[in-house]
CSV table of C-alpha atoms and ligand atoms in Angstrom, one decimal:
chain,number,residue,atom,x,y,z
P,88,MET,CA,-7.8,-27.4,-35.5
P,89,GLU,CA,-9.7,-24.1,-35.5
P,90,SER,CA,-10.8,-22.6,-38.8
P,91,THR,CA,-10.4,-19.0,-37.9
P,92,THR,CA,-8.0,-17.1,-35.7
P,93,THR,CA,-7.7,-13.5,-34.7
P,94,ASN,CA,-4.5,-11.5,-34.9
P,95,VAL,CA,-3.7,-9.6,-31.7
P,96,LYS,CA,-0.9,-7.4,-30.6
P,97,ALA,CA,1.5,-8.9,-28.1
P,98,PHE,CA,5.0,-8.3,-26.5
P,99,GLY,CA,7.5,-11.1,-26.6
P,100,THR,CA,10.9,-12.2,-27.5
P,101,PRO,CA,12.3,-14.2,-30.5
P,102,ALA,CA,15.3,-15.5,-28.6
P,103,ALA,CA,16.8,-16.0,-25.1
P,104,ASP,CA,19.3,-13.2,-25.7
P,105,ALA,CA,16.9,-10.7,-27.4
P,106,THR,CA,14.9,-8.0,-25.8
P,107,LEU,CA,11.1,-8.1,-25.7
P,108,ALA,CA,9.3,-6.2,-28.5
P,109,GLU,CA,5.9,-5.9,-30.1
P,110,MET,CA,4.8,-8.8,-32.3
P,111,THR,CA,1.5,-10.3,-33.6
P,112,ILE,CA,0.1,-13.6,-32.4
P,113,GLN,CA,-3.1,-15.5,-33.1
P,114,ARG,CA,-5.9,-16.2,-30.7
P,115,ARG,CA,-8.4,-19.0,-31.5
P,116,ALA,CA,-12.0,-18.5,-32.4
P,117,VAL,CA,-14.2,-18.8,-29.3
P,118,THR,CA,-15.5,-22.4,-28.9
P,119,ALA,CA,-18.7,-23.3,-27.0
P,120,THR,CA,-16.8,-23.5,-23.7
P,121,ASP,CA,-14.4,-20.5,-24.2
P,122,ILE,CA,-14.3,-17.0,-22.8
P,123,GLU,CA,-12.6,-14.2,-24.7
P,124,ILE,CA,-11.0,-11.6,-22.4
P,125,ASP,CA,-9.8,-8.1,-23.2
P,126,ILE,CA,-6.6,-7.9,-21.0
P,127,LEU,CA,-6.5,-4.8,-18.8
P,128,PHE,CA,-3.6,-5.6,-16.5
P,129,CYS,CA,-0.9,-8.3,-16.4
P,130,GLY,CA,1.5,-8.8,-13.5
P,131,VAL,CA,5.2,-9.5,-14.1
P,132,CYS,CA,6.4,-12.7,-12.4
P,133,HIS,CA,10.1,-13.7,-12.1
P,134,SER,CA,9.0,-16.9,-14.1
P,135,ASP,CA,8.3,-14.6,-17.0
P,136,LEU,CA,12.0,-13.6,-17.0
P,137,HIS,CA,13.2,-17.2,-16.5
P,138,THR,CA,11.1,-18.2,-19.5
P,139,ALA,CA,12.1,-15.3,-21.8
P,140,ARG,CA,15.8,-16.0,-21.1
P,141,ASN,CA,15.4,-19.8,-21.2
P,142,ASP,CA,16.8,-20.1,-17.6
P,143,TRP,CA,15.1,-23.5,-17.2
P,144,GLY,CA,15.7,-24.7,-20.8
P,145,GLY,CA,12.7,-25.7,-23.0
P,146,THR,CA,11.5,-22.2,-23.9
P,147,ILE,CA,9.9,-22.2,-27.4
P,148,TYR,CA,10.3,-19.0,-29.3
P,149,PRO,CA,8.8,-16.6,-29.9
P,150,ALA,CA,7.9,-16.4,-26.2
P,151,VAL,CA,5.1,-14.2,-24.9
P,152,PRO,CA,5.1,-14.3,-21.1
P,153,GLY,CA,2.4,-13.2,-18.6
P,154,HIS,CA,0.3,-15.3,-16.3
P,155,GLU,CA,-1.2,-12.8,-13.9
P,156,ILE,CA,-4.1,-11.6,-16.1
P,157,VAL,CA,-7.1,-9.5,-15.3
P,158,GLY,CA,-9.5,-8.2,-17.9
P,159,LYS,CA,-13.0,-7.8,-19.2
P,160,VAL,CA,-15.1,-10.5,-20.9
P,161,THR,CA,-15.7,-9.6,-24.6
P,162,SER,CA,-17.3,-12.9,-25.9
P,163,VAL,CA,-18.5,-16.2,-24.5
P,164,GLY,CA,-19.2,-19.5,-26.1
P,165,SER,CA,-22.8,-20.9,-26.2
P,166,ALA,CA,-22.2,-23.3,-23.2
P,167,VAL,CA,-20.5,-20.9,-20.9
P,168,THR,CA,-22.2,-20.3,-17.5
P,169,LYS,CA,-19.4,-18.9,-15.3
P,170,LEU,CA,-19.3,-15.4,-16.7
P,171,LYS,CA,-21.0,-13.1,-19.2
P,172,VAL,CA,-19.9,-10.3,-21.6
P,173,GLY,CA,-18.8,-7.2,-19.6
P,174,ASP,CA,-17.8,-9.1,-16.4
P,175,HIS,CA,-14.3,-8.9,-15.0
P,176,ALA,CA,-12.3,-12.1,-15.3
P,177,ALA,CA,-8.9,-13.4,-14.4
P,178,VAL,CA,-6.5,-16.0,-15.7
P,179,GLY,CA,-3.5,-17.4,-13.9
P,180,CYS,CA,-0.8,-19.9,-14.8
P,181,LEU,CA,-3.0,-22.7,-16.1
P,182,VAL,CA,-5.2,-22.7,-19.3
P,183,ASP,CA,-5.8,-26.4,-19.7
P,184,SER,CA,-5.3,-29.9,-18.3
P,185,CYS,CA,-6.7,-33.3,-19.0
P,186,LYS,CA,-9.6,-32.9,-16.5
P,187,VAL,CA,-9.8,-36.7,-16.0
P,188,CYS,CA,-6.7,-37.9,-14.2
P,189,ASN,CA,-6.4,-38.4,-10.5
P,190,SER,CA,-4.9,-35.0,-9.9
P,191,CYS,CA,-7.5,-33.2,-12.0
P,192,LYS,CA,-10.3,-35.0,-10.3
P,193,GLN,CA,-9.0,-33.7,-7.0
P,194,ASP,CA,-9.0,-30.1,-8.3
P,195,LEU,CA,-5.2,-30.2,-8.5
P,196,GLU,CA,-4.9,-29.4,-12.2
P,197,GLN,CA,-1.4,-28.0,-11.6
P,198,TYR,CA,-0.2,-31.6,-11.0
P,199,CYS,CA,-2.1,-33.1,-14.0
P,200,LEU,CA,-0.7,-36.5,-14.7
P,201,ASN,CA,-1.1,-36.0,-18.4
P,202,GLY,CA,0.5,-32.6,-18.4
P,203,TRP,CA,-1.1,-29.2,-17.5
P,204,VAL,CA,-1.0,-26.5,-20.1
P,205,GLY,CA,0.8,-23.3,-18.9
P,206,THR,CA,-0.6,-20.0,-19.9
P,207,TYR,CA,2.6,-19.4,-21.8
P,208,ASN,CA,5.2,-21.8,-23.3
P,209,GLY,CA,2.6,-24.7,-22.9
P,210,LYS,CA,1.4,-26.9,-25.7
P,211,ASP,CA,-1.7,-25.3,-27.2
P,212,LYS,CA,-4.2,-28.1,-27.8
P,213,HIS,CA,-6.3,-26.0,-30.2
P,214,LEU,CA,-3.7,-24.3,-32.5
P,215,GLY,CA,-0.8,-26.7,-32.1
P,216,ASN,CA,1.8,-24.1,-31.3
P,217,GLN,CA,3.1,-22.9,-27.9
P,218,THR,CA,0.7,-20.9,-25.7
P,219,PHE,CA,1.1,-17.2,-25.6
P,220,GLY,CA,0.6,-15.3,-22.3
P,221,GLY,CA,-0.8,-12.1,-21.0
P,222,TYR,CA,1.6,-9.6,-22.5
P,223,SER,CA,-1.1,-9.2,-25.2
P,224,GLU,CA,-4.4,-7.5,-26.0
P,225,LYS,CA,-6.7,-10.5,-25.7
P,226,ILE,CA,-6.7,-14.1,-24.6
P,227,VAL,CA,-9.2,-17.0,-25.2
P,228,VAL,CA,-9.5,-19.5,-22.4
P,229,ASP,CA,-11.7,-22.5,-21.5
P,230,GLU,CA,-14.2,-21.3,-18.9
P,231,HIS,CA,-13.0,-23.9,-16.4
P,232,PHE,CA,-9.6,-22.1,-16.2
P,233,VAL,CA,-11.1,-18.5,-15.9
P,234,LEU,CA,-11.5,-17.0,-12.4
P,235,LYS,CA,-14.1,-14.5,-11.0
P,236,VAL,CA,-12.7,-11.3,-9.6
P,237,PRO,CA,-14.2,-10.0,-6.3
P,238,SER,CA,-15.9,-6.7,-7.2
P,239,ASN,CA,-14.4,-4.7,-4.3
P,240,LEU,CA,-10.7,-5.2,-5.3
P,241,ASP,CA,-8.6,-2.8,-7.4
P,242,LEU,CA,-8.1,-4.6,-10.7
P,243,ALA,CA,-4.5,-3.8,-11.3
P,244,ALA,CA,-3.5,-4.8,-7.8
P,245,THR,CA,-5.5,-8.0,-8.1
P,246,ALA,CA,-3.5,-9.3,-11.1
P,247,PRO,CA,-0.5,-10.6,-9.0
P,248,LEU,CA,-2.9,-12.7,-6.9
P,249,LEU,CA,-3.2,-15.0,-10.0
P,250,CYS,CA,0.4,-16.3,-9.5
P,251,ALA,CA,2.2,-14.7,-6.6
P,252,GLY,CA,-1.0,-15.0,-4.5
P,253,ILE,CA,-2.0,-18.6,-5.3
P,254,THR,CA,1.6,-19.9,-5.2
P,255,THR,CA,1.9,-18.8,-1.6
P,256,TRP,CA,-1.7,-19.4,-0.6
P,257,SER,CA,-1.5,-23.1,-1.6
P,258,PRO,CA,1.2,-24.1,0.8
P,259,LEU,CA,-0.3,-21.9,3.6
P,260,ARG,CA,-3.5,-23.9,3.2
P,261,HIS,CA,-1.9,-27.3,2.6
P,262,TRP,CA,0.1,-27.0,5.8
P,263,LYS,CA,-2.9,-25.7,7.7
P,264,VAL,CA,-1.6,-22.3,8.7
P,265,GLY,CA,-3.8,-20.5,11.2
P,266,LYS,CA,-3.8,-18.3,14.3
P,267,ASP,CA,-1.3,-20.4,16.3
P,268,SER,CA,1.2,-20.8,13.4
P,269,LYS,CA,4.6,-19.3,13.2
P,270,VAL,CA,5.4,-18.7,9.5
P,271,ALA,CA,8.6,-17.4,7.9
P,272,VAL,CA,9.1,-16.2,4.3
P,273,VAL,CA,12.4,-16.1,2.5
P,274,GLY,CA,12.9,-13.2,0.0
P,275,LEU,CA,10.8,-10.1,-0.2
P,276,GLY,CA,9.7,-9.9,-3.8
P,277,GLY,CA,6.5,-10.6,-5.6
P,278,LEU,CA,5.8,-14.0,-4.0
P,279,GLY,CA,7.3,-13.0,-0.7
P,280,HIS,CA,5.2,-10.0,-0.1
P,281,MET,CA,2.0,-11.9,-0.9
P,282,ALA,CA,3.1,-14.7,1.4
P,283,ILE,CA,3.3,-12.1,4.2
P,284,LYS,CA,-0.1,-10.6,3.5
P,285,LEU,CA,-1.9,-14.0,3.1
P,286,ALA,CA,-0.2,-15.6,6.2
P,287,LYS,CA,-1.2,-12.5,8.2
P,288,GLY,CA,-4.7,-12.7,6.8
P,289,LEU,CA,-4.9,-16.3,8.1
P,290,GLY,CA,-3.9,-15.0,11.6
P,291,ALA,CA,-0.3,-16.3,11.7
P,292,ASN,CA,2.8,-14.7,13.2
P,293,VAL,CA,5.1,-13.9,10.3
P,294,THR,CA,8.8,-13.3,10.0
P,295,LEU,CA,10.7,-12.3,6.9
P,296,PHE,CA,14.2,-13.6,6.0
P,297,SER,CA,15.8,-11.1,3.6
P,298,ARG,CA,19.3,-10.3,2.3
P,299,SER,CA,18.3,-6.7,1.9
P,300,PRO,CA,18.4,-4.5,5.1
P,301,GLY,CA,16.7,-1.7,3.1
P,302,LYS,CA,13.5,-3.7,3.0
P,303,GLU,CA,12.9,-4.1,6.8
P,304,LYS,CA,10.6,-1.1,7.1
P,305,ASP,CA,8.5,-2.2,4.1
P,306,ALA,CA,8.2,-5.7,5.4
P,307,LYS,CA,6.8,-4.5,8.7
P,308,ALA,CA,4.4,-2.2,6.8
P,309,LEU,CA,3.3,-5.2,4.7
P,310,GLY,CA,2.5,-7.0,8.0
P,311,ALA,CA,5.6,-8.9,9.0
P,312,ASP,CA,6.0,-9.2,12.8
P,313,ALA,CA,9.8,-9.5,12.5
P,314,VAL,CA,12.6,-9.4,10.0
P,315,ILE,CA,15.8,-11.5,10.1
P,316,ILE,CA,18.7,-10.4,7.9
P,317,SER,CA,19.8,-13.8,6.5
P,318,THR,CA,23.4,-12.9,6.1
P,319,ASP,CA,23.7,-12.1,9.8
P,320,ALA,CA,24.8,-15.3,11.6
P,321,GLU,CA,23.8,-14.0,15.0
P,322,GLN,CA,20.2,-13.1,13.9
P,323,MET,CA,19.9,-16.5,12.2
P,324,ALA,CA,21.1,-18.4,15.3
P,325,SER,CA,18.5,-16.5,17.4
P,326,ALA,CA,15.7,-18.0,15.3
P,327,ARG,CA,16.7,-21.7,15.9
P,328,GLY,CA,13.7,-24.0,16.1
P,329,ALA,CA,11.2,-21.1,15.7
P,330,PHE,CA,9.0,-21.8,12.6
P,331,ASP,CA,6.2,-24.3,11.7
P,332,LEU,CA,6.3,-23.4,8.1
P,333,ILE,CA,8.9,-21.5,5.9
P,334,ILE,CA,8.1,-20.5,2.4
P,335,ASP,CA,11.3,-20.0,0.4
P,336,THR,CA,10.7,-17.8,-2.7
P,337,VAL,CA,14.4,-17.2,-3.7
P,338,PRO,CA,14.7,-17.7,-7.5
P,339,TYR,CA,18.3,-18.9,-7.6
P,340,ILE,CA,20.4,-21.6,-6.0
P,341,HIS,CA,21.2,-21.0,-2.4
P,342,ASP,CA,22.0,-22.9,0.9
P,343,LEU,CA,18.8,-24.3,2.5
P,344,ASN,CA,20.5,-25.7,5.5
P,345,PRO,CA,20.5,-22.5,7.7
P,346,TYR,CA,16.7,-22.3,7.2
P,347,VAL,CA,16.1,-26.0,8.2
P,348,ASP,CA,17.8,-25.0,11.5
P,349,THR,CA,15.1,-22.4,12.1
P,350,LEU,CA,12.3,-25.0,11.8
P,351,ASN,CA,10.4,-26.2,14.8
P,352,ILE,CA,10.0,-30.0,15.4
P,353,ASN,CA,7.6,-31.2,12.6
P,354,GLY,CA,8.2,-28.0,10.7
P,355,THR,CA,8.4,-27.8,6.9
P,356,LEU,CA,10.5,-25.7,4.6
P,357,VAL,CA,8.5,-25.4,1.3
P,358,VAL,CA,10.6,-24.3,-1.7
P,359,VAL,CA,8.6,-22.5,-4.3
P,360,GLY,CA,11.3,-20.4,-5.9
P,361,TYR,CA,14.4,-22.2,-7.1
P,362,LEU,CA,14.0,-25.3,-9.4
P,363,GLY,CA,16.9,-27.7,-9.6
P,364,GLY,CA,19.6,-29.5,-7.7
P,365,LEU,CA,20.9,-28.1,-4.5
P,366,GLU,CA,24.3,-26.8,-3.5
P,367,PRO,CA,25.6,-27.1,-0.8
P,368,ILE,CA,23.9,-30.5,-0.3
P,369,LEU,CA,21.0,-30.7,2.0
P,370,ASN,CA,22.1,-32.3,5.3
P,371,THR,CA,19.5,-34.8,6.6
P,372,VAL,CA,20.9,-34.9,10.1
P,373,PRO,CA,18.8,-31.9,11.4
P,374,MET,CA,15.8,-33.2,9.4
P,375,ILE,CA,16.0,-36.6,11.1
P,376,LEU,CA,16.8,-35.3,14.6
P,377,GLY,CA,13.9,-32.8,14.4
P,378,ARG,CA,11.3,-34.7,12.2
P,379,LYS,CA,11.6,-31.8,9.8
P,380,ALA,CA,10.6,-31.8,6.1
P,381,VAL,CA,11.8,-30.0,3.0
P,382,ALA,CA,9.1,-29.9,0.3
P,383,GLY,CA,8.1,-28.2,-2.9
P,384,SER,CA,4.8,-26.7,-4.2
P,385,LEU,CA,3.5,-25.6,-7.6
P,386,ILE,CA,1.0,-22.7,-8.0
P,387,GLY,CA,-2.5,-24.0,-7.1
P,388,GLY,CA,-5.6,-25.6,-8.6
P,389,ILE,CA,-8.4,-23.6,-10.1
P,390,ALA,CA,-10.8,-24.1,-7.1
P,391,GLU,CA,-8.1,-23.2,-4.7
P,392,THR,CA,-7.3,-20.1,-6.8
P,393,GLN,CA,-10.9,-19.0,-6.6
P,394,GLU,CA,-10.9,-19.7,-2.8
P,395,MET,CA,-7.8,-17.4,-2.5
P,396,LEU,CA,-9.5,-14.6,-4.6
P,397,ASP,CA,-12.6,-14.8,-2.5
P,398,PHE,CA,-10.6,-14.7,0.7
P,399,CYS,CA,-8.7,-11.6,-0.6
P,400,GLY,CA,-12.1,-10.0,-1.4
P,401,GLU,CA,-13.4,-10.6,2.1
P,402,HIS,CA,-10.1,-9.4,3.7
P,403,ASN,CA,-9.4,-6.6,1.3
P,404,ILE,CA,-6.0,-8.1,0.4
P,405,VAL,CA,-4.3,-7.1,-2.9
P,406,SER,CA,-0.7,-6.8,-4.1
P,407,THR,CA,1.5,-3.8,-3.5
P,408,ILE,CA,2.2,-2.8,-7.1
P,409,GLU,CA,4.2,-0.5,-9.4
P,410,LEU,CA,2.3,0.1,-12.6
P,411,ILE,CA,4.4,0.1,-15.7
P,412,GLY,CA,3.9,0.5,-19.5
P,413,MET,CA,4.4,-2.5,-21.8
P,414,GLN,CA,7.4,-0.6,-23.3
P,415,ASP,CA,9.2,-0.6,-19.9
P,416,ILE,CA,9.3,-4.4,-19.7
P,417,ASN,CA,13.0,-4.8,-20.6
P,418,ASP,CA,14.1,-2.3,-17.9
P,419,THR,CA,11.8,-4.0,-15.5
P,420,TYR,CA,13.5,-7.3,-16.0
P,421,GLU,CA,16.8,-5.7,-15.2
P,422,ARG,CA,15.4,-4.3,-12.0
P,423,MET,CA,14.0,-7.7,-11.0
P,424,LEU,CA,17.5,-9.2,-11.4
P,425,LYS,CA,18.7,-6.6,-8.9
P,426,SER,CA,15.9,-7.5,-6.5
P,427,ASP,CA,14.6,-4.0,-7.0
P,428,VAL,CA,10.9,-5.1,-6.8
P,429,ARG,CA,8.5,-3.1,-4.7
P,430,TYR,CA,6.6,-5.5,-4.7
P,431,ARG,CA,5.1,-6.5,-8.0
P,432,PHE,CA,5.3,-4.8,-11.4
P,433,VAL,CA,2.0,-4.8,-13.2
P,434,ILE,CA,1.6,-3.8,-16.9
P,435,ASP,CA,-1.2,-1.4,-17.8
P,436,MET,CA,-2.2,-3.1,-21.0
P,437,ALA,CA,-3.7,0.2,-22.4
P,438,SER,CA,0.0,1.0,-23.2
P,439,LEU,CA,0.1,-1.8,-25.7
P,440,LYS,CA,-3.2,-1.0,-27.3
P,441,SER,CA,-2.4,2.6,-27.8
P,442,GLU,CA,0.9,1.9,-29.6
C,1671,NAP,P1,11.1,-11.6,-7.3
C,1671,NAP,O1,9.9,-10.7,-7.2
C,1671,NAP,O2,12.2,-11.3,-8.2
C,1671,NAP,O3,11.6,-11.8,-5.8
C,1671,NAP,C1,12.6,-12.7,-5.4
C,1671,NAP,C2,13.2,-12.3,-4.1
C,1671,NAP,O4,14.2,-13.3,-3.7
C,1671,NAP,C3,14.0,-11.0,-4.2
C,1671,NAP,O5,13.3,-9.8,-4.1
C,1671,NAP,C4,15.1,-11.1,-3.1
C,1671,NAP,O6,14.5,-10.8,-1.9
C,1671,NAP,C5,15.3,-12.6,-3.1
C,1671,NAP,N1,16.5,-13.0,-3.9
C,1671,NAP,C6,16.7,-12.7,-5.3
C,1671,NAP,N2,17.9,-13.3,-5.7
C,1671,NAP,C7,18.4,-13.9,-4.7
C,1671,NAP,C8,19.6,-14.6,-4.5
C,1671,NAP,N3,20.5,-14.8,-5.5
C,1671,NAP,N4,19.9,-15.1,-3.2
C,1671,NAP,C9,19.0,-14.9,-2.2
C,1671,NAP,N5,17.8,-14.2,-2.4
C,1671,NAP,C10,17.6,-13.7,-3.5
C,1671,NAP,O7,10.6,-13.0,-7.8
C,1671,NAP,P2,9.1,-13.7,-7.7
C,1671,NAP,O8,8.3,-13.3,-8.8
C,1671,NAP,O9,8.6,-13.5,-6.3
C,1671,NAP,O10,9.5,-15.3,-7.9
C,1671,NAP,C11,10.3,-16.0,-7.1
C,1671,NAP,C12,10.6,-17.3,-7.6
C,1671,NAP,O11,9.5,-18.1,-7.6
C,1671,NAP,C13,11.1,-17.3,-9.1
C,1671,NAP,O12,12.1,-18.3,-9.3
C,1671,NAP,C14,9.8,-17.8,-9.9
C,1671,NAP,O13,10.1,-18.4,-11.1
C,1671,NAP,C15,9.3,-18.8,-8.8
C,1671,NAP,N6,7.8,-19.1,-9.0
C,1671,NAP,C16,7.5,-20.3,-8.6
C,1671,NAP,C17,6.1,-20.7,-8.6
C,1671,NAP,C18,5.7,-22.1,-8.2
C,1671,NAP,O14,4.6,-22.5,-8.5
C,1671,NAP,N7,6.5,-22.8,-7.4
C,1671,NAP,C19,5.2,-19.8,-9.1
C,1671,NAP,C20,5.6,-18.5,-9.4
C,1671,NAP,C21,6.9,-18.2,-9.3
C,1671,NAP,P3,15.4,-10.1,-0.7
C,1671,NAP,O15,15.9,-8.8,-1.3
C,1671,NAP,O16,14.4,-9.8,0.4
C,1671,NAP,O17,16.5,-11.0,-0.3
C,1672,ZN,ZN1,4.3,-16.6,-11.9
């Protein structure tokens, strides 16, 4: 246990049915391998909302969400080599893992066999309580889990790369998407818009499936080659057998079967949004008759996250954002629930510090 801690301002919720409000949390003293970051911007992920409202069960209160963090290094431990005071730094969804299991040894810390530690609502190995995320002034993180930010990218618009970016990059890389690939994305929100930008960056042909006809123009502006309105049976039928990879970002239970029909032979539908049992049931017939797969994927490892950030630096890819103040967070969650996201909210953390 650490001997000293620092009080920092944060924004969080004491219960599933409460609104988020200012509170004080503790950050540990910087150890030899730690980096202390003054948080400048934090993206707002739908997972923040799921956690604040205990949608998945298991939220420990108070909960301070936020795992798309960009800031400035204010202190480093004696053994730190990755960054120095004054550098920009980023933290995503992971702040710790065992580092020795089979998954960690393969740079797949997000699948740590001994349990990865989430940036929020994880088990803090230092202070013993739950971890607190980026809706706060400062964070202290082991250097292994801190990322370098390409110097040419806008800092606020880089924040969403740390979750929305890596969560869509990881399946694009795992399923080897490139110039000859036909990719589709289900849902145009934070993850969806990054999936379009990154798949285009890799040279793929990209289609968006959306329930929202109003988003067609935006999707094209973000790089989509085509848009299919998923509630239109005729449009869905016209896409039969079309895609090598589909990334499904929808946060709530929905029918996957119509999307399986739009996969090419050997195609894969990767679910990254909804967690849980399916309804209606998934029919195996089209999977067997077309050697198709339905898979899942969780964020990405640290090395892969750095690879994605470097790729974004080289290709000038950032998120399309709406900057908000910390005090707007409760209204922002209501807008997310209405799919009124264009296309990632990012909190300007100066708004918390000036309170
Ligand atoms: P978001 O910004 O709210 O976007 C979700 C989009 O899905 C919406 O804009 C909407 O797009 C569509 N949608 C929403 N509700 C729907 C419904 N009931 N039926 C059909 N479509 C619906 O959310 P996000 O931040 O991108 O996160 C998406 C999901 O991924 C969340 O559940 C989040 O927890 C999860 N997530 C998973 C990982 C992982 O590692 N696997 C990482 C981060 C987040 P249209 O208007 O275009 O239909
Ligand atoms: Zn997230």
